PDB file of C-alpha atoms in Angstrom:
ATOM      1  CA  MET A   6      -6.798  -1.102   2.864  1.00 94.00           C
ATOM      2  CA  SER A   7      -9.676   1.344   3.577  1.00 95.00           C
ATOM      3  CA  ASN A   8     -11.103   0.209   7.133  1.00 96.00           C
ATOM      4  CA  ALA A   9      -7.870   0.537   8.276  1.00 97.00           C
ATOM      5  CA  PHE A  10      -6.797   4.238   7.041  1.00 97.00           C
ATOM      6  CA  MET A  11     -10.524   5.530   7.990  1.00 96.00           C
ATOM      7  CA  ALA A  12      -9.536   4.354  11.600  1.00 96.00           C
ATOM      8  CA  LEU A  13      -6.446   6.168  11.549  1.00 97.00           C
ATOM      9  CA  ALA A  14      -6.911   9.376   8.892  1.00 97.00           C
ATOM     10  CA  TYR A  15      -8.881  12.448   9.604  1.00 97.00           C
ATOM     11  CA  ALA A  16      -9.778  15.994   7.970  1.00 97.00           C
ATOM     12  CA  GLY A  17      -6.426  17.743   7.921  1.00 97.00           C
ATOM     13  CA  SER A  18      -4.124  14.801   8.535  1.00 98.00           C
ATOM     14  CA  ASN A  19      -1.395  13.752   5.979  1.00 98.00           C
ATOM     15  CA  ILE A  20       0.056  10.061   4.843  1.00 98.00           C
ATOM     16  CA  VAL A  21       3.364   9.841   3.878  1.00 98.00           C
ATOM     17  CA  THR A  22       4.031   7.162   1.107  1.00 98.00           C
ATOM     18  CA  SER A  23       6.039   6.252  -1.907  1.00 96.00           C
ATOM     19  CA  PRO A  24       4.285   6.851  -5.334  1.00 94.00           C
ATOM     20  CA  HIS A  25       5.338   3.618  -6.351  1.00 94.00           C
ATOM     21  CA  LEU A  26       2.127   1.567  -5.332  1.00 94.00           C
ATOM     22  CA  PHE A  27      -0.644  -0.885  -7.020  1.00 93.00           C
ATOM     23  CA  GLY A  28      -3.295   1.180  -9.219  1.00 91.00           C
ATOM     24  CA  ASN A  29      -5.907   0.918  -6.731  1.00 92.00           C
ATOM     25  CA  THR A  30      -4.286   1.789  -3.872  1.00 95.00           C
ATOM     26  CA  PHE A  31      -2.566   5.133  -5.335  1.00 94.00           C
ATOM     27  CA  ALA A  32      -5.959   6.035  -6.378  1.00 94.00           C
ATOM     28  CA  PHE A  33      -7.531   5.478  -3.123  1.00 96.00           C
ATOM     29  CA  PHE A  34      -5.097   8.004  -1.099  1.00 96.00           C
ATOM     30  CA  GLN A  35      -4.635  10.441  -4.245  1.00 93.00           C
ATOM     31  CA  PHE A  36      -8.294  10.675  -5.173  1.00 93.00           C
ATOM     32  CA  THR A  37     -10.745   9.222  -2.419  1.00 96.00           C
ATOM     33  CA  LEU A  38      -9.284  10.252   0.739  1.00 96.00           C
ATOM     34  CA  ALA A  39      -7.917  13.409  -0.842  1.00 95.00           C
ATOM     35  CA  GLU A  40     -11.417  14.606  -1.013  1.00 95.00           C
ATOM     36  CA  PHE A  41     -12.387  13.829   2.562  1.00 96.00           C
ATOM     37  CA  GLY A  42      -9.679  16.618   3.348  1.00 97.00           C
ATOM     38  CA  VAL A  43      -6.354  13.862   4.020  1.00 98.00           C
ATOM     39  CA  GLU A  44      -3.300  14.554   2.369  1.00 98.00           C
ATOM     40  CA  VAL A  45      -0.796  12.298   0.505  1.00 97.00           C
ATOM     41  CA  ARG A  46       3.069  13.074   1.101  1.00 98.00           C
ATOM     42  CA  PHE A  47       4.888  11.091  -2.008  1.00 96.00           C
ATOM     43  CA  VAL A  48       8.383  10.496  -1.486  1.00 97.00           C
ATOM     44  CA  ASP A  49      11.165   8.468  -2.147  1.00 96.00           C
ATOM     45  CA  THR A  50      11.095   5.729   0.418  1.00 96.00           C
ATOM     46  CA  ASP A  51      15.107   4.796  -0.150  1.00 95.00           C
ATOM     47  CA  ASP A  52      15.983   8.637   0.865  1.00 97.00           C
ATOM     48  CA  LEU A  53      15.506   7.736   4.802  1.00 97.00           C
ATOM     49  CA  SER A  54      15.917  11.892   5.436  1.00 98.00           C
ATOM     50  CA  ALA A  55      12.692  12.676   2.641  1.00 98.00           C
ATOM     51  CA  ILE A  56      10.811  10.566   4.886  1.00 98.00           C
ATOM     52  CA  GLU A  57      11.472  12.493   8.430  1.00 98.00           C
ATOM     53  CA  ASN A  58      11.130  16.055   6.228  1.00 98.00           C
ATOM     54  CA  ALA A  59       7.676  15.070   4.896  1.00 98.00           C
ATOM     55  CA  ILE A  60       6.167  13.898   8.931  1.00 98.00           C
ATOM     56  CA  ASP A  61       4.934  16.608  11.076  1.00 98.00           C
ATOM     57  CA  GLU A  62       2.283  16.383  13.806  1.00 96.00           C
ATOM     58  CA  ASN A  63      -0.665  15.776  11.924  1.00 97.00           C
ATOM     59  CA  THR A  64       1.029  12.748   9.937  1.00 98.00           C
ATOM     60  CA  CYS A  65      -1.095  10.082  10.797  1.00 98.00           C
ATOM     61  CA  ALA A  66       0.621   6.954   9.173  1.00 98.00           C
ATOM     62  CA  PHE A  67       3.638   6.358   7.300  1.00 98.00           C
ATOM     63  CA  PHE A  68       2.407   3.640   4.559  1.00 98.00           C
ATOM     64  CA  CYS A  69       4.713   1.518   2.046  1.00 98.00           C
ATOM     65  CA  GLU A  70       3.885  -2.294   0.281  1.00 98.00           C
ATOM     66  CA  VAL A  71       6.732  -4.639   1.446  1.00 97.00           C
ATOM     67  CA  LEU A  72       7.800  -5.045  -1.987  1.00 97.00           C
ATOM     68  CA  THR A  73       6.253  -3.232  -4.527  1.00 96.00           C
ATOM     69  CA  ASN A  74       3.556  -4.237  -7.133  1.00 95.00           C
ATOM     70  CA  PRO A  75       4.441  -4.215  -9.702  1.00 95.00           C
ATOM     71  CA  HIS A  76       7.784  -1.887  -9.527  1.00 94.00           C
ATOM     72  CA  LEU A  77       9.550  -4.929  -7.168  1.00 97.00           C
ATOM     73  CA  GLU A  78      11.242  -1.966  -4.898  1.00 96.00           C
ATOM     74  CA  ILE A  79      11.712  -2.805  -1.273  1.00 97.00           C
ATOM     75  CA  ALA A  80      11.637  -0.140   1.510  1.00 96.00           C
ATOM     76  CA  ASP A  81      14.400  -0.566   4.142  1.00 97.00           C
ATOM     77  CA  LEU A  82      11.896  -1.168   6.967  1.00 98.00           C
ATOM     78  CA  ALA A  83      14.576  -1.507   9.838  1.00 97.00           C
ATOM     79  CA  ASN A  84      15.735   2.098   9.407  1.00 98.00           C
ATOM     80  CA  ILE A  85      12.781   3.412   8.685  1.00 98.00           C
ATOM     81  CA  SER A  86      11.238   2.155  11.553  1.00 98.00           C
ATOM     82  CA  PRO A  87      13.137   4.443  14.464  1.00 98.00           C
ATOM     83  CA  ILE A  88      12.224   7.856  12.254  1.00 98.00           C
ATOM     84  CA  LEU A  89       8.940   6.632  12.545  1.00 98.00           C
ATOM     85  CA  LYS A  90       8.914   5.942  16.424  1.00 97.00           C
ATOM     86  CA  LYS A  91      10.687   9.077  17.022  1.00 98.00           C
ATOM     87  CA  HIS A  92       7.865  11.024  15.549  1.00 98.00           C
ATOM     88  CA  ASN A  93       5.315   9.013  17.218  1.00 97.00           C
ATOM     89  CA  VAL A  94       4.014   7.950  14.037  1.00 98.00           C
ATOM     90  CA  PRO A  95       2.270   4.283  13.022  1.00 98.00           C
ATOM     91  CA  MET A  96       3.973   2.090  10.029  1.00 98.00           C
ATOM     92  CA  VAL A  97       1.257   0.567   8.109  1.00 98.00           C
ATOM     93  CA  VAL A  98       2.488  -2.398   5.358  1.00 98.00           C
ATOM     94  CA  ASP A  99       0.592  -3.823   2.479  1.00 98.00           C
ATOM     95  CA  THR A 100       2.674  -7.165   3.280  1.00 97.00           C
ATOM     96  CA  THR A 101       0.339  -9.398   0.174  1.00 96.00           C
ATOM     97  CA  VAL A 102       3.292  -9.981  -1.813  1.00 97.00           C
ATOM     98  CA  ILE A 103       5.281 -11.340   1.343  1.00 97.00           C
ATOM     99  CA  PRO A 104       2.961 -13.580   3.319  1.00 96.00           C
ATOM    100  CA  TRP A 105       3.659 -14.268   6.644  1.00 95.00           C
ATOM    101  CA  CYS A 106       5.434 -17.680   6.368  1.00 95.00           C
ATOM    102  CA  GLY A 107       8.074 -15.289   4.265  1.00 96.00           C
ATOM    103  CA  PHE A 108       8.743 -12.376   6.031  1.00 97.00           C
ATOM    104  CA  ASP A 109       8.334 -11.312  10.087  1.00 97.00           C
ATOM    105  CA  ALA A 110       6.694  -8.033   9.780  1.00 97.00           C
ATOM    106  CA  LYS A 111       6.995  -7.499  13.208  1.00 97.00           C
ATOM    107  CA  LYS A 112      10.852  -7.958  13.732  1.00 97.00           C
ATOM    108  CA  PHE A 113      11.239  -5.149  10.741  1.00 98.00           C
ATOM    109  CA  GLY A 114       8.994  -2.579  13.275  1.00 98.00           C
ATOM    110  CA  VAL A 115       5.866  -2.558  11.109  1.00 98.00           C
ATOM    111  CA  ASP A 116       3.152  -1.660  13.758  1.00 98.00           C
ATOM    112  CA  ILE A 117      -0.309  -2.479  10.848  1.00 98.00           C
ATOM    113  CA  GLU A 118       0.077  -5.111   8.673  1.00 98.00           C
ATOM    114  CA  VAL A 119      -2.968  -5.136   5.869  1.00 98.00           C
ATOM    115  CA  VAL A 120      -3.255  -8.101   3.604  1.00 97.00           C
ATOM    116  CA  SER A 121      -4.951  -9.320   0.544  1.00 96.00           C
ATOM    117  CA  THR A 122      -6.076 -12.759   1.555  1.00 96.00           C
ATOM    118  CA  THR A 123      -7.166 -13.225  -1.794  1.00 96.00           C
ATOM    119  CA  LYS A 124      -3.898 -13.813  -2.961  1.00 96.00           C
ATOM    120  CA  TYR A 125      -1.435 -16.732  -1.435  1.00 96.00           C
ATOM    121  CA  ILE A 126      -3.879 -17.383   1.858  1.00 95.00           C
ATOM    122  CA  SER A 127      -6.476 -18.234  -0.157  1.00 93.00           C
ATOM    123  CA  GLY A 128      -4.577 -20.954  -2.053  1.00 86.00           C
ATOM    124  CA  GLY A 129      -5.576 -21.148  -5.473  1.00 86.00           C
ATOM    125  CA  ALA A 130      -7.803 -18.137  -5.939  1.00 89.00           C
ATOM    126  CA  THR A 131     -10.972 -19.542  -4.063  1.00 93.00           C
ATOM    127  CA  SER A 132     -12.107 -16.513  -2.575  1.00 95.00           C
ATOM    128  CA  LEU A 133     -11.807 -12.842  -2.178  1.00 95.00           C
ATOM    129  CA  GLY A 134     -10.605 -11.455   1.681  1.00 95.00           C
ATOM    130  CA  GLY A 135      -8.390  -9.241   3.387  1.00 95.00           C
ATOM    131  CA  ALA A 136      -6.911  -9.118   6.858  1.00 95.00           C
ATOM    132  CA  ILE A 137      -5.478  -6.352   9.122  1.00 96.00           C
ATOM    133  CA  VAL A 138      -3.013  -7.542  11.516  1.00 97.00           C
ATOM    134  CA  ASP A 139      -2.188  -4.795  14.742  1.00 96.00           C
ATOM    135  CA  TYR A 140       0.785  -6.036  16.667  1.00 96.00           C
ATOM    136  CA  GLY A 141       0.377  -4.471  19.273  1.00 94.00           C
ATOM    137  CA  SER A 142       3.733  -2.474  19.248  1.00 95.00           C
ATOM    138  CA  PHE A 143       2.603   1.207  18.899  1.00 96.00           C
ATOM    139  CA  ASP A 144       1.159   3.343  21.711  1.00 94.00           C
ATOM    140  CA  TRP A 145      -1.892   4.792  20.404  1.00 94.00           C
ATOM    141  CA  SER A 146      -2.587   7.371  23.214  1.00 93.00           C
ATOM    142  CA  LYS A 147       0.018   9.190  21.110  1.00 94.00           C
ATOM    143  CA  HIS A 148      -1.688   9.026  17.638  1.00 95.00           C
ATOM    144  CA  PRO A 149      -3.661  12.404  17.063  1.00 92.00           C
ATOM    145  CA  ARG A 150      -6.887  10.627  16.472  1.00 93.00           C
ATOM    146  CA  LEU A 151      -6.841   7.179  18.461  1.00 94.00           C
ATOM    147  CA  LYS A 152      -5.651   9.278  21.957  1.00 91.00           C
ATOM    148  CA  LYS A 153      -9.514  10.013  22.426  1.00 87.00           C
ATOM    149  CA  VAL A 154     -10.158   6.221  22.047  1.00 88.00           C
ATOM    150  CA  THR A 155      -7.704   4.955  24.608  1.00 78.00           C
ATOM    151  CA  PRO A 156      -9.699   5.542  28.049  1.00 81.00           C
ATOM    152  CA  GLN A 157     -12.534   3.007  26.239  1.00 81.00           C
ATOM    153  CA  ALA A 158     -10.581   0.475  24.960  1.00 83.00           C
ATOM    154  CA  PRO A 159     -10.255  -2.874  26.552  1.00 84.00           C
ATOM    155  CA  PHE A 160      -7.620  -4.344  24.096  1.00 84.00           C
ATOM    156  CA  SER A 161      -5.567  -2.697  21.123  1.00 89.00           C
ATOM    157  CA  VAL A 162      -7.293   0.990  20.640  1.00 94.00           C
ATOM    158  CA  PHE A 163      -6.777   0.429  16.731  1.00 96.00           C
ATOM    159  CA  MET A 164      -8.501  -2.991  16.628  1.00 94.00           C
ATOM    160  CA  PHE A 165     -11.064  -1.392  19.198  1.00 94.00           C
ATOM    161  CA  LYS A 166     -11.756   1.237  16.533  1.00 95.00           C
ATOM    162  CA  ILE A 167     -11.982  -1.131  13.368  1.00 94.00           C
ATOM    163  CA  LYS A 168     -14.148  -3.733  15.133  1.00 92.00           C
ATOM    164  CA  ARG A 169     -16.348  -1.647  16.962  1.00 91.00           C
ATOM    165  CA  GLU A 170     -17.178   1.303  14.510  1.00 93.00           C
ATOM    166  CA  ILE A 171     -15.527   1.266  11.159  1.00 95.00           C
ATOM    167  CA  ALA A 172     -16.222  -2.294  10.100  1.00 92.00           C
ATOM    168  CA  ARG A 173     -19.140  -2.167  12.040  1.00 92.00           C
ATOM    169  CA  ASN A 174     -20.481   1.082  10.157  1.00 94.00           C
ATOM    170  CA  PHE A 175     -19.107   0.202   6.357  1.00 91.00           C
ATOM    171  CA  GLY A 176     -20.073  -3.211   6.492  1.00 87.00           C
ATOM    172  CA  ALA A 177     -17.032  -5.028   6.256  1.00 86.00           C
ATOM    173  CA  ASN A 178     -17.140  -8.940   7.139  1.00 86.00           C
ATOM    174  CA  MET A 179     -16.113 -12.248   5.624  1.00 91.00           C
ATOM    175  CA  ASP A 180     -18.743 -14.654   5.023  1.00 93.00           C
ATOM    176  CA  PRO A 181     -18.707 -18.238   6.105  1.00 95.00           C
ATOM    177  CA  ASP A 182     -17.422 -20.027   3.095  1.00 95.00           C
ATOM    178  CA  THR A 183     -14.703 -17.523   2.449  1.00 96.00           C
ATOM    179  CA  ALA A 184     -13.610 -17.968   5.556  1.00 95.00           C
ATOM    180  CA  PHE A 185     -13.943 -21.871   5.080  1.00 96.00           C
ATOM    181  CA  PHE A 186     -11.682 -21.783   1.909  1.00 95.00           C
ATOM    182  CA  GLN A 187      -9.123 -19.074   3.305  1.00 95.00           C
ATOM    183  CA  SER A 188      -8.557 -21.583   6.128  1.00 96.00           C
ATOM    184  CA  LEU A 189      -8.012 -24.151   3.976  1.00 95.00           C
ATOM    185  CA  GLY A 190      -5.323 -21.974   2.429  1.00 95.00           C
ATOM    186  CA  LEU A 191      -3.365 -21.217   5.079  1.00 95.00           C
ATOM    187  CA  GLU A 192      -2.816 -25.257   5.902  1.00 96.00           C
ATOM    188  CA  THR A 193      -0.913 -25.706   2.172  1.00 96.00           C
ATOM    189  CA  LEU A 194       0.437 -21.780   2.332  1.00 97.00           C
ATOM    190  CA  THR A 195       4.439 -22.428   3.005  1.00 97.00           C
ATOM    191  CA  LEU A 196       4.499 -25.185   0.576  1.00 97.00           C
ATOM    192  CA  ARG A 197       2.842 -23.412  -1.925  1.00 97.00           C
ATOM    193  CA  TYR A 198       5.000 -20.210  -1.287  1.00 97.00           C
ATOM    194  CA  GLU A 199       8.249 -21.638  -1.313  1.00 97.00           C
ATOM    195  CA  LYS A 200       7.865 -23.807  -4.404  1.00 97.00           C
ATOM    196  CA  MET A 201       6.482 -20.635  -6.344  1.00 98.00           C
ATOM    197  CA  SER A 202       9.482 -18.464  -5.116  1.00 98.00           C
ATOM    198  CA  LYS A 203      12.228 -21.417  -6.212  1.00 98.00           C
ATOM    199  CA  ASN A 204       9.947 -21.380  -9.837  1.00 98.00           C
ATOM    200  CA  ALA A 205       9.703 -17.568  -9.939  1.00 98.00           C
ATOM    201  CA  TYR A 206      13.770 -17.570  -9.123  1.00 98.00           C
ATOM    202  CA  GLU A 207      14.436 -20.105 -11.555  1.00 98.00           C
ATOM    203  CA  LEU A 208      12.346 -18.684 -14.220  1.00 98.00           C
ATOM    204  CA  ALA A 209      13.657 -14.749 -13.355  1.00 98.00           C
ATOM    205  CA  LYS A 210      17.531 -16.408 -14.255  1.00 98.00           C
ATOM    206  CA  PHE A 211      16.057 -17.780 -17.412  1.00 98.00           C
ATOM    207  CA  LEU A 212      14.680 -14.691 -18.657  1.00 98.00           C
ATOM    208  CA  GLU A 213      17.988 -13.015 -18.335  1.00 98.00           C
ATOM    209  CA  THR A 214      19.242 -15.196 -20.625  1.00 98.00           C
ATOM    210  CA  LEU A 215      16.868 -14.412 -23.349  1.00 98.00           C
ATOM    211  CA  PRO A 216      17.771 -11.954 -26.422  1.00 97.00           C
ATOM    212  CA  GLN A 217      13.709 -10.828 -27.172  1.00 97.00           C
ATOM    213  CA  ILE A 218      13.313  -9.495 -23.039  1.00 98.00           C
ATOM    214  CA  MET A 219      14.967  -6.337 -22.206  1.00 98.00           C
ATOM    215  CA  LYS A 220      15.021  -6.093 -18.570  1.00 97.00           C
ATOM    216  CA  VAL A 221      14.213  -8.756 -15.915  1.00 98.00           C
ATOM    217  CA  SER A 222      13.166  -7.767 -12.269  1.00 98.00           C
ATOM    218  CA  TYR A 223      12.839 -10.062  -9.629  1.00 98.00           C
ATOM    219  CA  THR A 224      14.928  -9.272  -5.785  1.00 98.00           C
ATOM    220  CA  GLN A 225      16.421 -12.425  -5.638  1.00 98.00           C
ATOM    221  CA  LEU A 226      18.811 -11.782  -8.906  1.00 98.00           C
ATOM    222  CA  ASP A 227      22.327 -10.323  -8.416  1.00 97.00           C
ATOM    223  CA  SER A 228      20.995  -7.514 -11.256  1.00 97.00           C
ATOM    224  CA  SER A 229      18.816  -6.219  -8.909  1.00 97.00           C
ATOM    225  CA  PRO A 230      19.571  -3.211  -6.561  1.00 97.00           C
ATOM    226  CA  TYR A 231      17.455  -4.445  -3.786  1.00 97.00           C
ATOM    227  CA  LYS A 232      19.057  -7.958  -3.477  1.00 98.00           C
ATOM    228  CA  LYS A 233      20.834  -7.001  -0.572  1.00 97.00           C
ATOM    229  CA  LEU A 234      17.872  -6.090   1.547  1.00 97.00           C
ATOM    230  CA  SER A 235      15.749  -8.964  -0.130  1.00 98.00           C
ATOM    231  CA  ASP A 236      17.868 -11.596   1.000  1.00 97.00           C
ATOM    232  CA  GLU A 237      17.779  -9.845   4.701  1.00 97.00           C
ATOM    233  CA  MET A 238      14.364  -9.354   4.735  1.00 98.00           C
ATOM    234  CA  PHE A 239      13.302 -12.722   2.895  1.00 97.00           C
ATOM    235  CA  LYS A 240      15.947 -15.019   3.137  1.00 92.00           C
ATOM    236  CA  ASP A 241      15.512 -17.420  -0.346  1.00 92.00           C
ATOM    237  CA  HIS A 242      12.091 -16.792  -0.809  1.00 96.00           C
ATOM    238  CA  PRO A 243      11.390 -13.357  -2.108  1.00 97.00           C
ATOM    239  CA  GLY A 244       7.880 -14.424  -3.639  1.00 97.00           C
ATOM    240  CA  ALA A 245       6.484 -15.489  -6.830  1.00 98.00           C
ATOM    241  CA  MET A 246       6.145 -11.773  -8.785  1.00 98.00           C
ATOM    242  CA  LEU A 247       8.628 -11.141 -11.376  1.00 98.00           C
ATOM    243  CA  THR A 248       8.666  -8.265 -13.950  1.00 98.00           C
ATOM    244  CA  PHE A 249      10.258  -8.258 -17.539  1.00 98.00           C
ATOM    245  CA  ASP A 250      10.220  -5.817 -20.391  1.00 98.00           C
ATOM    246  CA  LEU A 251       9.956  -6.351 -24.120  1.00 98.00           C
ATOM    247  CA  LYS A 252      10.697  -3.517 -26.652  1.00 97.00           C
ATOM    248  CA  ASP A 253       7.542  -2.217 -27.015  1.00 97.00           C
ATOM    249  CA  GLN A 254       3.479  -2.318 -26.217  1.00 97.00           C
ATOM    250  CA  ALA A 255       2.854  -4.161 -29.163  1.00 98.00           C
ATOM    251  CA  THR A 256       5.616  -6.843 -28.706  1.00 98.00           C
ATOM    252  CA  CYS A 257       3.948  -7.397 -25.227  1.00 98.00           C
ATOM    253  CA  PHE A 258       0.552  -8.132 -26.300  1.00 98.00           C
ATOM    254  CA  ALA A 259       1.692 -10.069 -29.144  1.00 98.00           C
ATOM    255  CA  PHE A 260       3.266 -12.269 -26.957  1.00 98.00           C
ATOM    256  CA  MET A 261       0.796 -12.724 -24.330  1.00 98.00           C
ATOM    257  CA  ASP A 262      -1.412 -13.786 -26.940  1.00 97.00           C
ATOM    258  CA  LYS A 263       0.604 -16.092 -28.037  1.00 98.00           C
ATOM    259  CA  LEU A 264       0.524 -17.982 -24.402  1.00 98.00           C
ATOM    260  CA  GLN A 265      -0.826 -21.314 -24.182  1.00 98.00           C
ATOM    261  CA  LEU A 266      -0.218 -22.205 -20.370  1.00 98.00           C
ATOM    262  CA  ILE A 267       0.487 -19.200 -18.831  1.00 98.00           C
ATOM    263  CA  LYS A 268      -3.240 -17.447 -18.158  1.00 97.00           C
ATOM    264  CA  ARG A 269      -4.244 -13.543 -18.468  1.00 95.00           C
ATOM    265  CA  ALA A 270      -5.487 -12.623 -15.181  1.00 93.00           C
ATOM    266  CA  THR A 271      -5.057  -9.637 -12.654  1.00 89.00           C
ATOM    267  CA  ASN A 272      -4.853 -12.019  -9.643  1.00 93.00           C
ATOM    268  CA  LEU A 273      -1.504 -12.872  -8.239  1.00 95.00           C
ATOM    269  CA  PHE A 274      -0.427 -16.204  -6.502  1.00 96.00           C
ATOM    270  CA  ASP A 275      -2.717 -18.321  -8.102  1.00 95.00           C
ATOM    271  CA  ASN A 276      -1.590 -22.191  -8.387  1.00 96.00           C
ATOM    272  CA  ASN A 277      -1.447 -21.276 -12.176  1.00 97.00           C
ATOM    273  CA  SER A 278       1.317 -19.054 -13.503  1.00 98.00           C
ATOM    274  CA  LEU A 279      -0.457 -15.633 -14.522  1.00 98.00           C
ATOM    275  CA  ILE A 280       0.139 -12.420 -16.561  1.00 98.00           C
ATOM    276  CA  ILE A 281      -0.496  -8.999 -17.245  1.00 98.00           C
ATOM    277  CA  HIS A 282       0.225  -6.147 -18.934  1.00 97.00           C
ATOM    278  CA  PRO A 283       0.148  -3.420 -15.826  1.00 96.00           C
ATOM    279  CA  ALA A 284      -0.161  -0.273 -18.017  1.00 96.00           C
ATOM    280  CA  SER A 285      -3.185  -1.369 -19.815  1.00 95.00           C
ATOM    281  CA  THR A 286      -4.680  -3.277 -16.691  1.00 94.00           C
ATOM    282  CA  ILE A 287      -4.185  -1.764 -13.049  1.00 90.00           C
ATOM    283  CA  TYR A 288      -2.857   1.303 -14.808  1.00 93.00           C
ATOM    284  CA  GLY A 289      -5.435   1.336 -17.571  1.00 91.00           C
ATOM    285  CA  THR A 290      -7.788   4.030 -16.520  1.00 91.00           C
ATOM    286  CA  PHE A 291      -4.746   6.589 -15.533  1.00 91.00           C
ATOM    287  CA  THR A 292      -3.320   9.488 -18.082  1.00 93.00           C
ATOM    288  CA  ALA A 293       0.403   9.317 -19.520  1.00 92.00           C
ATOM    289  CA  GLU A 294       1.697  11.466 -17.367  1.00 91.00           C
ATOM    290  CA  MET A 295       0.675   9.838 -13.929  1.00 89.00           C
ATOM    291  CA  ARG A 296       1.813   6.392 -15.177  1.00 92.00           C
ATOM    292  CA  LYS A 297       5.020   8.168 -15.475  1.00 90.00           C
ATOM    293  CA  VAL A 298       4.870   9.464 -11.865  1.00 88.00           C
ATOM    294  CA  ILE A 299       4.369   6.196 -11.002  1.00 89.00           C
ATOM    295  CA  GLY A 300       7.016   4.431 -13.238  1.00 90.00           C
ATOM    296  CA  ILE A 301       4.969   2.154 -15.293  1.00 93.00           C
ATOM    297  CA  GLU A 302       6.000   1.937 -18.674  1.00 95.00           C
ATOM    298  CA  ASP A 303       4.491   0.195 -21.790  1.00 96.00           C
ATOM    299  CA  THR A 304       6.955  -1.997 -21.987  1.00 97.00           C
ATOM    300  CA  LEU A 305       6.453  -3.892 -18.331  1.00 97.00           C
ATOM    301  CA  ILE A 306       4.756  -7.262 -18.053  1.00 98.00           C
ATOM    302  CA  ARG A 307       4.112  -8.798 -14.773  1.00 98.00           C
ATOM    303  CA  MET A 308       4.101 -12.415 -14.066  1.00 98.00           C
ATOM    304  CA  SER A 309       2.753 -14.432 -11.180  1.00 98.00           C
ATOM    305  CA  VAL A 310       4.451 -17.733 -11.379  1.00 98.00           C
ATOM    306  CA  GLY A 311       2.754 -20.577 -10.134  1.00 97.00           C
ATOM    307  CA  LEU A 312       3.092 -24.224  -9.150  1.00 97.00           C
ATOM    308  CA  GLU A 313       3.494 -25.830 -12.580  1.00 98.00           C
ATOM    309  CA  GLU A 314       6.385 -27.871 -13.784  1.00 98.00           C
ATOM    310  CA  LEU A 315       9.218 -24.980 -14.442  1.00 98.00           C
ATOM    311  CA  GLU A 316       9.606 -26.557 -17.937  1.00 98.00           C
ATOM    312  CA  ASP A 317       6.615 -26.402 -18.933  1.00 98.00           C
ATOM    313  CA  ILE A 318       6.536 -22.730 -18.226  1.00 98.00           C
ATOM    314  CA  LYS A 319       9.744 -21.928 -20.059  1.00 98.00           C
ATOM    315  CA  ALA A 320       8.358 -23.900 -22.685  1.00 98.00           C
ATOM    316  CA  ASP A 321       5.592 -21.646 -22.851  1.00 98.00           C
ATOM    317  CA  ILE A 322       7.608 -18.910 -22.907  1.00 98.00           C
ATOM    318  CA  LEU A 323       9.633 -19.494 -25.759  1.00 98.00           C
ATOM    319  CA  GLN A 324       6.920 -20.375 -28.200  1.00 98.00           C
ATOM    320  CA  ALA A 325       5.241 -17.120 -27.213  1.00 98.00           C
ATOM    321  CA  LEU A 326       8.571 -15.205 -28.233  1.00 97.00           C
ATOM    322  CA  GLN A 327       9.354 -16.909 -31.273  1.00 91.00           C
TER     323      GLN A 327
END
């Protein structure tokens, strides 16, 4: 994330994005980049006119998450893309929660993809890593910052900037052991992803039947306002992350304390099922007012559904609720 935006942003530029972002992404935009003179313009990404109205000649990028973490909202990328092309703004999307085998980013107009390979790619939480993918679909001669690089670049201007300057100067690199583990993870990515997604969907339907649970969010559910977009973009496999709400924070903590199979951990898409309370972990350093802006309630629980037998996962949740 930081490498991608160190290449794109500059003092006086702005980024158009949603306030519904992963905690550290929000903090990176709102605090870190702001101190270098980069403005962040938060808009409702469901509102196409709001996106267009926020863009001006200093907009260096539009950014969103393909499926917001943990809000589970989907931006209509296919209809956002023409607006960005009209104004010569690159679309940068974090696709960590839906891997390449589940989402064809280029088809929906994504120019730059940023991915935490720690998640699905690593295959069982073996290693930490990140990746940037440039689809070659943006004309960098029209970008306020990178147009100066265009004459020098023997290949993609954006990747030239990343490789020859940003990554080199900031020191981002992947060590050989990590590259090995993540290459192994790629070999089983599709199998793991499809099994986790199937488990997540079946579990989400089950959770909707439980009276102790106030609300369940998973985009494949008929109750999700994003089901139509989810079906169009992700087909039958919209990922292994779901959320649900209990009646209050104390109930959330008591529930998680009683779990035996499902582990409390802030990672996503391990082979094991993982669970956290976002308000006190990912957003634990944010004020109550900031959490309200970002849309994080104290009643929310996020779950990453793993590869265990579905009946075992259900049984663990039932005994913890009781």
